[in-house]
Amino acid sequence: MKRGLLAFETQEGPCWLLIVLMFLELSLARDSSEEAFIYSEKTFRTPTYSIVYSKLLRPSTLYSLVTTFHQSDEGVDVLSLEEREMHTSHTIVASVMSETWEVASGSELISPFQPSTITLPIPISIENSTYTLTVRGFSPSKSLLFQHIVPLQFTPYFLSVTVQTSRPIYRSGQEVKFRIVILQTDLLPYHDDLDVFVLDPDGIIMRRWISIFTNNGVSSLSFTLPNLAKDGTWKIRTSIQDQLDEHMFQVQTYFTPLFEVFVELPKYTSDTETSVSATVYAMFATQKYVRGKGVLVWSTRKYDATRNNWNTYNGTSTQEYKEILRMEKFITESKNTFTLVFSELPEPVTPGLEVRLDVTVTELLSGETMCGYSTSRVAHSQVHVEFLSRRPLYYHEGKPLQGHVYVSQLCRRSITIPGHSG
């Protein structure tokens, strides 16, 4: 413990006042088992200013930063409100500098503890270089209070460019139709010019459009692939200032199939049903039905919500289907209906089971064979009823009760009630 003596003088004469100042010394000795106590000799100081800014610098954008001064001037209580505002207003000057010139600058008058936003317009002509942000704070008497200098990272991407093609895969001689949608950072359409290039898999420019303009941010273009186009990944490249964006599409050599096989199964099947019916038919490109031999393969697997449940025909899923029934049927020139009876299956049908039907049809005249498939999931038969309301419902005897009710299966599949829309 330490003591001190404090003396001061008044207008009537010296006055001595004994004040006992007690300083408690903190012992650093502690038990090794007390892990919660941590001693730190770091000195924490009250911040004088704060700056919120972005490290990325983009061309043709509005660069904004927020500054706050965390100190107030003393001795201004005797001033009027207008004089106090003038006396306590500080000046913040912000500028973006490159190695050789000043890109943009701005200033703002702020009061202590009041955040202020400074917006700097960045020109579109800036290039890849080294840029710094300098923020200076001045007092009402124009004296420098602080100076903050930080480096900025330049990025040429200042637009959102989306390229949409009419189809993902093309073949030689087909027409490629695409459109380009360009938006600025403020979600307004881009109205300036751009360059568009079409490159083959070897990077050779096959078609280009120079300095074309968009129509309200959208540009629609098209071109025809050569008769002997090289298979592989083609690119549509857009160039706006220094920003380059690419969209890829595939060019492959393929032929239109002679006919297609269509398999239709209900998306969901209740576990109380005794069977499931499928509609199978095959059609030429001329919309004429195909007649031929058909092989039907029924298979099942358990549905797993944690895995990717895309139904791929080549069987590359994480869990393969288990074949339960195979039959040979004749496919007539119409829609054929086939039924799977659940009682004939070796395993019981439970909720969460996926039933898949693969059909292979061989056309009699040409001998061409094509395949198709469809899946159905077994859902729980119990009904889930939920009252929809923003606040709890109160029931009073003798008064009508009004509300909204959501009715669905336990798997959240909606059901249709006769006489109601949903």
Tab-separated table of C-alpha atoms in Angstrom:
chain	number	residue	atom	x	y	z
A	1	MET	CA	0.000	0.000	0.000
A	2	LYS	CA	1.250	3.514	-0.883
A	3	ARG	CA	0.116	6.975	0.347
A	4	GLY	CA	0.406	10.472	-1.192
A	5	LEU	CA	-0.073	14.132	-0.163
A	6	LEU	CA	-2.033	16.543	-2.419
A	7	ALA	CA	-1.876	20.387	-2.000
A	8	PHE	CA	-3.614	23.200	-3.909
A	9	GLU	CA	-4.099	27.004	-3.534
A	10	THR	CA	-7.387	28.995	-3.497
A	11	GLN	CA	-8.158	32.745	-3.801
A	12	GLU	CA	-8.257	33.183	-0.043
A	13	GLY	CA	-4.874	31.640	0.483
A	14	PRO	CA	-3.096	28.365	0.462
A	15	CYS	CA	-5.069	25.460	1.601
A	16	TRP	CA	-3.682	22.140	2.493
A	17	LEU	CA	-5.786	19.086	2.203
A	18	LEU	CA	-4.570	15.707	3.134
A	19	ILE	CA	-5.791	13.055	0.801
A	20	VAL	CA	-4.738	9.552	1.356
A	21	LEU	CA	-4.164	7.866	-1.955
A	22	MET	CA	-4.189	4.169	-1.622
A	23	PHE	CA	-2.664	2.032	-4.301
A	24	LEU	CA	-3.230	-1.624	-4.082
A	25	GLU	CA	-0.498	-3.741	-5.521
A	26	LEU	CA	-1.779	-6.679	-7.486
A	27	SER	CA	0.078	-9.808	-6.756
A	28	LEU	CA	0.921	-11.819	-9.818
A	29	ALA	CA	1.311	-14.998	-7.873
A	30	ARG	CA	-1.431	-17.493	-8.691
A	31	ASP	CA	-2.096	-21.130	-8.536
A	32	SER	CA	-1.131	-23.107	-11.633
A	33	SER	CA	-4.553	-24.755	-11.641
A	34	GLU	CA	-6.378	-21.401	-12.154
A	35	GLU	CA	-6.435	-21.376	-15.941
A	36	ALA	CA	-9.170	-18.705	-16.105
A	37	PHE	CA	-6.825	-15.941	-14.884
A	38	ILE	CA	-4.580	-14.480	-17.610
A	39	TYR	CA	-2.342	-11.491	-16.972
A	40	SER	CA	-1.478	-9.193	-19.858
A	41	GLU	CA	0.905	-6.248	-19.844
A	42	LYS	CA	-0.553	-4.833	-23.103
A	43	THR	CA	-1.782	-1.264	-22.783
A	44	PHE	CA	-5.240	-0.604	-24.244
A	45	ARG	CA	-5.744	2.928	-25.522
A	46	THR	CA	-8.958	4.645	-26.464
A	47	PRO	CA	-9.201	4.896	-30.298
A	48	THR	CA	-9.245	8.409	-31.728
A	49	TYR	CA	-10.764	7.521	-35.128
A	50	SER	CA	-12.110	4.584	-37.120
A	51	ILE	CA	-12.322	3.991	-40.867
A	52	VAL	CA	-14.407	1.393	-42.668
A	53	TYR	CA	-13.304	0.910	-46.269
A	54	SER	CA	-13.010	-1.690	-49.013
A	55	LYS	CA	-9.659	-3.132	-50.029
A	56	LEU	CA	-10.811	-3.705	-53.628
A	57	LEU	CA	-10.654	-0.872	-56.141
A	58	ARG	CA	-12.792	-1.245	-59.277
A	59	PRO	CA	-12.959	1.078	-62.296
A	60	SER	CA	-16.113	3.059	-63.086
A	61	THR	CA	-17.542	2.658	-59.580
A	62	LEU	CA	-18.290	4.791	-56.527
A	63	TYR	CA	-15.735	4.038	-53.814
A	64	SER	CA	-17.228	4.738	-50.360
A	65	LEU	CA	-15.652	4.823	-46.920
A	66	VAL	CA	-17.089	5.601	-43.491
A	67	THR	CA	-15.074	7.579	-40.932
A	68	THR	CA	-15.802	8.363	-37.284
A	69	PHE	CA	-13.902	10.682	-34.942
A	70	HIS	CA	-13.962	9.419	-31.333
A	71	GLN	CA	-12.760	12.529	-29.460
A	72	SER	CA	-14.624	15.678	-28.460
A	73	ASP	CA	-13.208	19.124	-27.813
A	74	GLU	CA	-13.271	20.524	-24.292
A	75	GLY	CA	-14.173	24.047	-23.260
A	76	VAL	CA	-17.002	24.651	-25.739
A	77	ASP	CA	-19.908	24.443	-23.304
A	78	VAL	CA	-20.146	28.265	-23.059
A	79	LEU	CA	-20.637	28.661	-26.831
A	80	SER	CA	-23.941	28.805	-28.665
A	81	LEU	CA	-25.266	25.853	-30.620
A	82	GLU	CA	-24.154	27.215	-34.014
A	83	GLU	CA	-20.731	28.225	-32.684
A	84	ARG	CA	-20.380	24.833	-30.997
A	85	GLU	CA	-21.106	23.012	-34.281
A	86	MET	CA	-18.557	25.143	-36.115
A	87	HIS	CA	-16.031	24.700	-33.352
A	88	THR	CA	-16.439	20.919	-33.087
A	89	SER	CA	-16.597	20.181	-36.841
A	90	HIS	CA	-13.567	18.320	-38.081
A	91	THR	CA	-12.528	17.924	-41.687
A	92	ILE	CA	-11.859	14.516	-43.180
A	93	VAL	CA	-9.983	14.410	-46.495
A	94	ALA	CA	-9.784	11.107	-48.394
A	95	SER	CA	-7.923	10.433	-51.637
A	96	VAL	CA	-6.993	7.447	-53.798
A	97	MET	CA	-3.480	7.765	-55.183
A	98	SER	CA	-1.536	5.794	-57.762
A	99	GLU	CA	2.211	5.832	-58.222
A	100	THR	CA	2.096	8.924	-60.444
A	101	TRP	CA	-1.243	10.731	-60.067
A	102	GLU	CA	-4.295	11.247	-57.898
A	103	VAL	CA	-7.236	9.117	-58.985
A	104	ALA	CA	-10.015	10.662	-56.855
A	105	SER	CA	-10.389	12.750	-53.735
A	106	GLY	CA	-13.093	14.169	-51.489
A	107	SER	CA	-13.664	15.850	-48.124
A	108	GLU	CA	-16.391	15.974	-45.515
A	109	LEU	CA	-17.127	17.911	-42.316
A	110	ILE	CA	-17.929	15.613	-39.399
A	111	SER	CA	-18.693	15.980	-35.720
A	112	PRO	CA	-17.248	13.798	-32.976
A	113	PHE	CA	-18.927	10.431	-32.590
A	114	GLN	CA	-20.939	10.971	-35.780
A	115	PRO	CA	-20.098	8.569	-38.660
A	116	SER	CA	-19.772	10.179	-42.065
A	117	THR	CA	-19.595	8.641	-45.542
A	118	ILE	CA	-17.227	9.924	-48.218
A	119	THR	CA	-17.883	8.806	-51.798
A	120	LEU	CA	-15.117	8.927	-54.384
A	121	PRO	CA	-15.947	8.488	-58.100
A	122	ILE	CA	-13.388	6.141	-59.670
A	123	PRO	CA	-12.846	6.739	-63.421
A	124	ILE	CA	-13.112	3.914	-65.934
A	125	SER	CA	-9.681	4.692	-67.379
A	126	ILE	CA	-7.640	3.352	-64.439
A	127	GLU	CA	-5.355	0.410	-65.173
A	128	ASN	CA	-3.609	-2.278	-63.185
A	129	SER	CA	-1.179	-0.469	-60.886
A	130	THR	CA	-0.347	0.157	-57.227
A	131	TYR	CA	-2.965	2.253	-55.430
A	132	THR	CA	-3.168	3.603	-51.884
A	133	LEU	CA	-5.950	5.143	-49.821
A	134	THR	CA	-4.969	8.185	-47.750
A	135	VAL	CA	-7.305	9.555	-45.060
A	136	ARG	CA	-6.389	12.702	-43.113
A	137	GLY	CA	-8.243	14.319	-40.234
A	138	PHE	CA	-7.970	18.050	-39.490
A	139	SER	CA	-9.139	20.009	-36.450
A	140	PRO	CA	-11.241	23.191	-36.728
A	141	SER	CA	-7.959	25.120	-36.575
A	142	LYS	CA	-6.657	23.148	-39.619
A	143	SER	CA	-4.078	21.236	-37.647
A	144	LEU	CA	-3.442	17.623	-38.631
A	145	LEU	CA	-4.978	15.189	-36.138
A	146	PHE	CA	-4.281	11.872	-37.848
A	147	GLN	CA	-3.198	10.376	-41.134
A	148	HIS	CA	-4.017	6.838	-42.297
A	149	ILE	CA	-2.462	5.299	-45.430
A	150	VAL	CA	-3.368	1.781	-46.592
A	151	PRO	CA	-2.730	-0.086	-49.880
A	152	LEU	CA	-5.626	-1.043	-52.166
A	153	GLN	CA	-5.963	-4.045	-54.438
A	154	PHE	CA	-6.967	-3.316	-58.034
A	155	THR	CA	-9.421	-5.614	-59.809
A	156	PRO	CA	-10.665	-5.045	-63.379
A	157	TYR	CA	-13.990	-6.794	-62.723
A	158	PHE	CA	-16.597	-4.087	-62.316
A	159	LEU	CA	-19.463	-5.693	-64.288
A	160	SER	CA	-21.613	-8.795	-63.941
A	161	VAL	CA	-21.530	-10.602	-67.298
A	162	THR	CA	-23.846	-13.562	-67.964
A	163	VAL	CA	-23.807	-15.514	-71.241
A	164	GLN	CA	-26.778	-17.759	-72.021
A	165	THR	CA	-26.712	-20.203	-74.947
A	166	SER	CA	-29.717	-21.837	-76.590
A	167	ARG	CA	-28.429	-25.320	-75.699
A	168	PRO	CA	-25.431	-26.806	-73.868
A	169	ILE	CA	-24.268	-29.204	-76.625
A	170	TYR	CA	-24.043	-28.545	-80.363
A	171	ARG	CA	-22.818	-30.427	-83.401
A	172	SER	CA	-21.226	-29.368	-86.689
A	173	GLY	CA	-23.339	-27.127	-88.875
A	174	GLN	CA	-25.779	-26.078	-86.151
A	175	GLU	CA	-26.592	-22.471	-85.348
A	176	VAL	CA	-25.452	-21.234	-81.941
A	177	LYS	CA	-27.748	-18.581	-80.497
A	178	PHE	CA	-26.703	-16.762	-77.346
A	179	ARG	CA	-27.304	-13.570	-75.460
A	180	ILE	CA	-25.145	-11.513	-73.124
A	181	VAL	CA	-26.636	-9.821	-70.040
A	182	ILE	CA	-24.428	-7.147	-68.434
A	183	LEU	CA	-25.177	-5.366	-65.157
A	184	GLN	CA	-23.197	-2.788	-63.214
A	185	THR	CA	-22.497	-2.902	-59.486
A	186	ASP	CA	-25.624	-0.807	-58.839
A	187	LEU	CA	-27.687	-3.399	-60.793
A	188	LEU	CA	-28.291	-0.970	-63.650
A	189	PRO	CA	-27.781	-2.137	-67.256
A	190	TYR	CA	-24.493	-1.502	-69.013
A	191	HIS	CA	-24.868	0.692	-72.130
A	192	ASP	CA	-21.278	1.021	-73.368
A	193	ASP	CA	-19.513	-1.044	-76.052
A	194	LEU	CA	-17.918	-4.493	-75.718
A	195	ASP	CA	-16.015	-7.031	-77.817
A	196	VAL	CA	-17.149	-10.647	-78.271
A	197	PHE	CA	-14.991	-13.530	-79.517
A	198	VAL	CA	-15.762	-17.194	-80.258
A	199	LEU	CA	-12.791	-19.556	-79.754
A	200	ASP	CA	-12.445	-23.218	-80.689
A	201	PRO	CA	-10.773	-25.835	-78.403
A	202	ASP	CA	-7.325	-24.783	-79.753
A	203	GLY	CA	-7.901	-21.127	-78.810
A	204	ILE	CA	-8.286	-19.961	-82.434
A	205	ILE	CA	-10.745	-17.093	-82.938
A	206	MET	CA	-13.513	-18.387	-85.224
A	207	ARG	CA	-15.855	-15.376	-85.005
A	208	ARG	CA	-15.717	-11.917	-83.455
A	209	TRP	CA	-17.834	-8.806	-82.968
A	210	ILE	CA	-15.959	-5.542	-82.312
A	211	SER	CA	-17.408	-2.564	-80.409
A	212	ILE	CA	-21.019	-3.684	-80.288
A	213	PHE	CA	-23.538	-1.981	-78.021
A	214	THR	CA	-26.165	-3.533	-75.785
A	215	ASN	CA	-29.890	-2.909	-75.794
A	216	ASN	CA	-30.721	-2.047	-72.192
A	217	GLY	CA	-27.845	-4.242	-71.041
A	218	VAL	CA	-28.677	-7.219	-73.302
A	219	SER	CA	-26.998	-8.201	-76.586
A	220	SER	CA	-28.332	-11.140	-78.682
A	221	LEU	CA	-25.984	-12.749	-81.217
A	222	SER	CA	-25.761	-15.934	-83.265
A	223	PHE	CA	-23.361	-17.782	-85.566
A	224	THR	CA	-23.220	-21.077	-87.447
A	225	LEU	CA	-20.673	-23.754	-86.636
A	226	PRO	CA	-18.507	-25.059	-89.522
A	227	ASN	CA	-19.498	-28.318	-91.190
A	228	LEU	CA	-16.368	-29.956	-89.770
A	229	ALA	CA	-16.237	-28.215	-86.383
A	230	LYS	CA	-13.678	-29.611	-83.980
A	231	ASP	CA	-15.166	-31.526	-81.072
A	232	GLY	CA	-14.414	-30.240	-77.615
A	233	THR	CA	-15.025	-27.217	-75.412
A	234	TRP	CA	-15.669	-23.943	-77.247
A	235	LYS	CA	-15.608	-20.554	-75.543
A	236	ILE	CA	-17.524	-17.296	-75.873
A	237	ARG	CA	-15.224	-14.545	-74.570
A	238	THR	CA	-16.359	-11.009	-73.733
A	239	SER	CA	-13.899	-8.121	-73.372
A	240	ILE	CA	-14.886	-4.851	-71.649
A	241	GLN	CA	-11.944	-2.594	-70.833
A	242	ASP	CA	-9.569	-4.972	-68.972
A	243	GLN	CA	-12.338	-7.319	-67.815
A	244	LEU	CA	-12.442	-10.721	-69.567
A	245	ASP	CA	-15.243	-13.259	-69.059
A	246	GLU	CA	-15.671	-16.645	-70.708
A	247	HIS	CA	-18.597	-19.007	-71.202
A	248	MET	CA	-18.007	-22.580	-72.358
A	249	PHE	CA	-20.203	-24.900	-74.406
A	250	GLN	CA	-19.631	-28.336	-75.928
A	251	VAL	CA	-19.404	-29.349	-79.588
A	252	GLN	CA	-19.755	-33.084	-80.194
A	253	THR	CA	-20.391	-35.393	-83.123
A	254	TYR	CA	-23.672	-37.132	-82.424
A	255	PHE	CA	-26.664	-38.325	-84.403
A	256	THR	CA	-30.361	-38.003	-83.681
A	257	PRO	CA	-31.633	-41.361	-82.359
A	258	LEU	CA	-34.091	-43.305	-84.479
A	259	PHE	CA	-36.641	-43.382	-81.643
A	260	GLU	CA	-36.931	-42.731	-77.906
A	261	VAL	CA	-38.350	-44.755	-75.031
A	262	PHE	CA	-40.646	-43.017	-72.534
A	263	VAL	CA	-41.393	-44.436	-69.062
A	264	GLU	CA	-43.941	-42.732	-66.790
A	265	LEU	CA	-44.277	-43.496	-63.073
A	266	PRO	CA	-46.058	-41.487	-60.361
A	267	LYS	CA	-43.624	-39.290	-58.476
A	268	TYR	CA	-44.865	-40.570	-55.112
A	269	THR	CA	-46.604	-43.785	-54.087
A	270	SER	CA	-48.366	-44.290	-50.753
A	271	ASP	CA	-47.242	-47.169	-48.557
A	272	THR	CA	-50.895	-48.274	-48.213
A	273	GLU	CA	-51.232	-48.970	-51.925
A	274	THR	CA	-50.914	-52.549	-53.092
A	275	SER	CA	-49.342	-51.860	-56.506
A	276	VAL	CA	-47.839	-49.204	-58.756
A	277	SER	CA	-48.565	-48.810	-62.480
A	278	ALA	CA	-46.191	-47.571	-65.173
A	279	THR	CA	-46.900	-46.326	-68.700
A	280	VAL	CA	-44.355	-47.378	-71.341
A	281	TYR	CA	-44.214	-46.381	-75.012
A	282	ALA	CA	-41.659	-45.602	-77.709
A	283	MET	CA	-41.903	-43.017	-80.506
A	284	PHE	CA	-40.025	-42.092	-83.646
A	285	ALA	CA	-38.931	-38.514	-84.298
A	286	THR	CA	-42.036	-38.252	-86.511
A	287	GLN	CA	-44.251	-38.849	-83.421
A	288	LYS	CA	-45.186	-42.339	-84.624
A	289	TYR	CA	-45.334	-45.168	-82.101
A	290	VAL	CA	-42.704	-47.931	-82.199
A	291	ARG	CA	-43.470	-51.645	-82.045
A	292	GLY	CA	-40.884	-54.037	-80.696
A	293	LYS	CA	-39.622	-56.276	-77.932
A	294	GLY	CA	-39.301	-54.837	-74.457
A	295	VAL	CA	-37.365	-55.860	-71.360
A	296	LEU	CA	-38.615	-54.396	-68.086
A	297	VAL	CA	-36.361	-54.375	-64.996
A	298	TRP	CA	-37.786	-53.319	-61.625
A	299	SER	CA	-35.263	-52.342	-58.928
A	300	THR	CA	-35.339	-50.612	-55.534
A	301	ARG	CA	-33.086	-48.795	-53.101
A	302	LYS	CA	-33.443	-46.839	-49.868
A	303	TYR	CA	-33.697	-43.064	-50.186
A	304	ASP	CA	-30.899	-41.185	-48.429
A	305	ALA	CA	-31.294	-37.424	-48.017
A	306	THR	CA	-27.571	-36.962	-47.257
A	307	ARG	CA	-26.349	-38.103	-50.670
A	308	ASN	CA	-26.756	-36.881	-54.221
A	309	ASN	CA	-29.893	-38.641	-55.415
A	310	TRP	CA	-29.640	-37.840	-59.112
A	311	ASN	CA	-31.026	-40.814	-61.000
A	312	THR	CA	-28.245	-41.541	-63.479
A	313	TYR	CA	-28.906	-44.289	-65.972
A	314	ASN	CA	-25.326	-45.519	-66.130
A	315	GLY	CA	-25.500	-46.561	-62.487
A	316	THR	CA	-22.823	-44.196	-61.098
A	317	SER	CA	-24.820	-43.357	-57.966
A	318	THR	CA	-23.291	-43.928	-54.544
A	319	GLN	CA	-25.779	-46.676	-53.763
A	320	GLU	CA	-26.794	-49.021	-56.618
A	321	TYR	CA	-30.340	-50.182	-57.153
A	322	LYS	CA	-31.132	-53.787	-56.280
A	323	GLU	CA	-32.926	-55.690	-59.022
A	324	ILE	CA	-36.123	-57.361	-57.784
A	325	LEU	CA	-38.002	-58.353	-60.953
A	326	ARG	CA	-37.244	-58.781	-64.666
A	327	MET	CA	-39.855	-59.436	-67.340
A	328	GLU	CA	-40.115	-59.478	-71.120
A	329	LYS	CA	-43.113	-57.802	-72.737
A	330	PHE	CA	-44.157	-56.872	-76.240
A	331	ILE	CA	-44.405	-53.112	-76.804
A	332	THR	CA	-47.341	-52.275	-79.055
A	333	GLU	CA	-47.878	-49.161	-81.179
A	334	SER	CA	-49.614	-47.360	-78.334
A	335	LYS	CA	-49.169	-46.582	-74.668
A	336	ASN	CA	-48.650	-49.765	-72.664
A	337	THR	CA	-49.477	-50.105	-68.968
A	338	PHE	CA	-47.577	-52.461	-66.663
A	339	THR	CA	-48.281	-53.045	-62.966
A	340	LEU	CA	-45.937	-54.073	-60.159
A	341	VAL	CA	-47.736	-55.832	-57.300
A	342	PHE	CA	-46.034	-55.147	-53.963
A	343	SER	CA	-47.083	-58.480	-52.466
A	344	GLU	CA	-44.927	-60.300	-55.036
A	345	LEU	CA	-41.760	-58.517	-53.907
A	346	PRO	CA	-39.272	-60.352	-51.669
A	347	GLU	CA	-39.097	-57.383	-49.269
A	348	PRO	CA	-41.926	-55.313	-47.790
A	349	VAL	CA	-42.567	-51.848	-49.172
A	350	THR	CA	-41.751	-49.213	-46.534
A	351	PRO	CA	-41.739	-45.402	-46.619
A	352	GLY	CA	-38.557	-43.982	-48.109
A	353	LEU	CA	-38.150	-46.765	-50.689
A	354	GLU	CA	-37.326	-45.771	-54.270
A	355	VAL	CA	-38.759	-47.916	-57.066
A	356	ARG	CA	-37.106	-47.686	-60.490
A	357	LEU	CA	-38.220	-49.153	-63.817
A	358	ASP	CA	-35.710	-49.555	-66.670
A	359	VAL	CA	-37.152	-50.395	-70.083
A	360	THR	CA	-35.165	-51.550	-73.122
A	361	VAL	CA	-37.025	-51.600	-76.455
A	362	THR	CA	-35.727	-53.262	-79.650
A	363	GLU	CA	-37.466	-52.081	-82.846
A	364	LEU	CA	-38.473	-55.030	-85.043
A	365	LEU	CA	-37.658	-53.620	-88.490
A	366	SER	CA	-34.293	-51.925	-87.900
A	367	GLY	CA	-33.140	-53.872	-84.858
A	368	GLU	CA	-32.237	-50.585	-83.102
A	369	THR	CA	-32.281	-50.743	-79.298
A	370	MET	CA	-33.018	-47.769	-77.028
A	371	CYS	CA	-33.488	-47.436	-73.255
A	372	GLY	CA	-35.512	-45.329	-70.839
A	373	TYR	CA	-36.289	-45.253	-67.113
A	374	SER	CA	-38.376	-43.584	-64.412
A	375	THR	CA	-38.478	-43.619	-60.587
A	376	SER	CA	-41.116	-43.372	-57.861
A	377	ARG	CA	-40.678	-42.859	-54.119
A	378	VAL	CA	-42.842	-44.555	-51.498
A	379	ALA	CA	-44.275	-41.926	-49.116
A	380	HIS	CA	-45.870	-42.253	-45.704
A	381	SER	CA	-49.653	-42.466	-45.750
A	382	GLN	CA	-50.173	-40.487	-42.545
A	383	VAL	CA	-51.290	-36.881	-42.883
A	384	HIS	CA	-49.540	-33.898	-41.285
A	385	VAL	CA	-51.847	-30.992	-40.306
A	386	GLU	CA	-50.401	-27.621	-39.344
A	387	PHE	CA	-52.215	-24.420	-38.400
A	388	LEU	CA	-50.764	-21.306	-40.014
A	389	SER	CA	-51.052	-18.100	-38.028
A	390	ARG	CA	-48.839	-15.171	-37.077
A	391	ARG	CA	-50.007	-15.286	-33.471
A	392	PRO	CA	-51.590	-17.921	-31.200
A	393	LEU	CA	-55.206	-18.763	-31.920
A	394	TYR	CA	-57.810	-18.273	-29.168
A	395	TYR	CA	-61.086	-20.160	-29.144
A	396	HIS	CA	-64.210	-18.712	-27.544
A	397	GLU	CA	-67.373	-20.703	-27.150
A	398	GLY	CA	-70.213	-19.640	-29.402
A	399	LYS	CA	-67.937	-17.786	-31.852
A	400	PRO	CA	-66.763	-19.019	-35.250
A	401	LEU	CA	-63.151	-20.064	-35.577
A	402	GLN	CA	-61.283	-18.898	-38.672
A	403	GLY	CA	-57.755	-19.806	-39.710
A	404	HIS	CA	-55.506	-21.394	-42.297
A	405	VAL	CA	-54.604	-25.058	-42.254
A	406	TYR	CA	-51.760	-26.707	-44.184
A	407	VAL	CA	-52.296	-30.394	-44.913
A	408	SER	CA	-49.464	-32.564	-46.257
A	409	GLN	CA	-47.883	-35.953	-45.980
A	410	LEU	CA	-45.233	-36.563	-43.330
A	411	CYS	CA	-42.622	-36.191	-46.061
A	412	ARG	CA	-43.984	-32.658	-46.691
A	413	ARG	CA	-45.576	-33.732	-49.989
A	414	SER	CA	-48.710	-31.702	-50.620
A	415	ILE	CA	-52.006	-33.522	-51.093
A	416	THR	CA	-55.151	-32.445	-52.897
A	417	ILE	CA	-58.454	-32.399	-51.014
A	418	PRO	CA	-61.562	-32.813	-53.212
A	419	GLY	CA	-63.446	-29.560	-53.456
A	420	HIS	CA	-60.467	-27.418	-52.368
A	421	SER	CA	-57.696	-25.748	-54.321
A	422	GLY	CA	-54.923	-27.005	-52.028
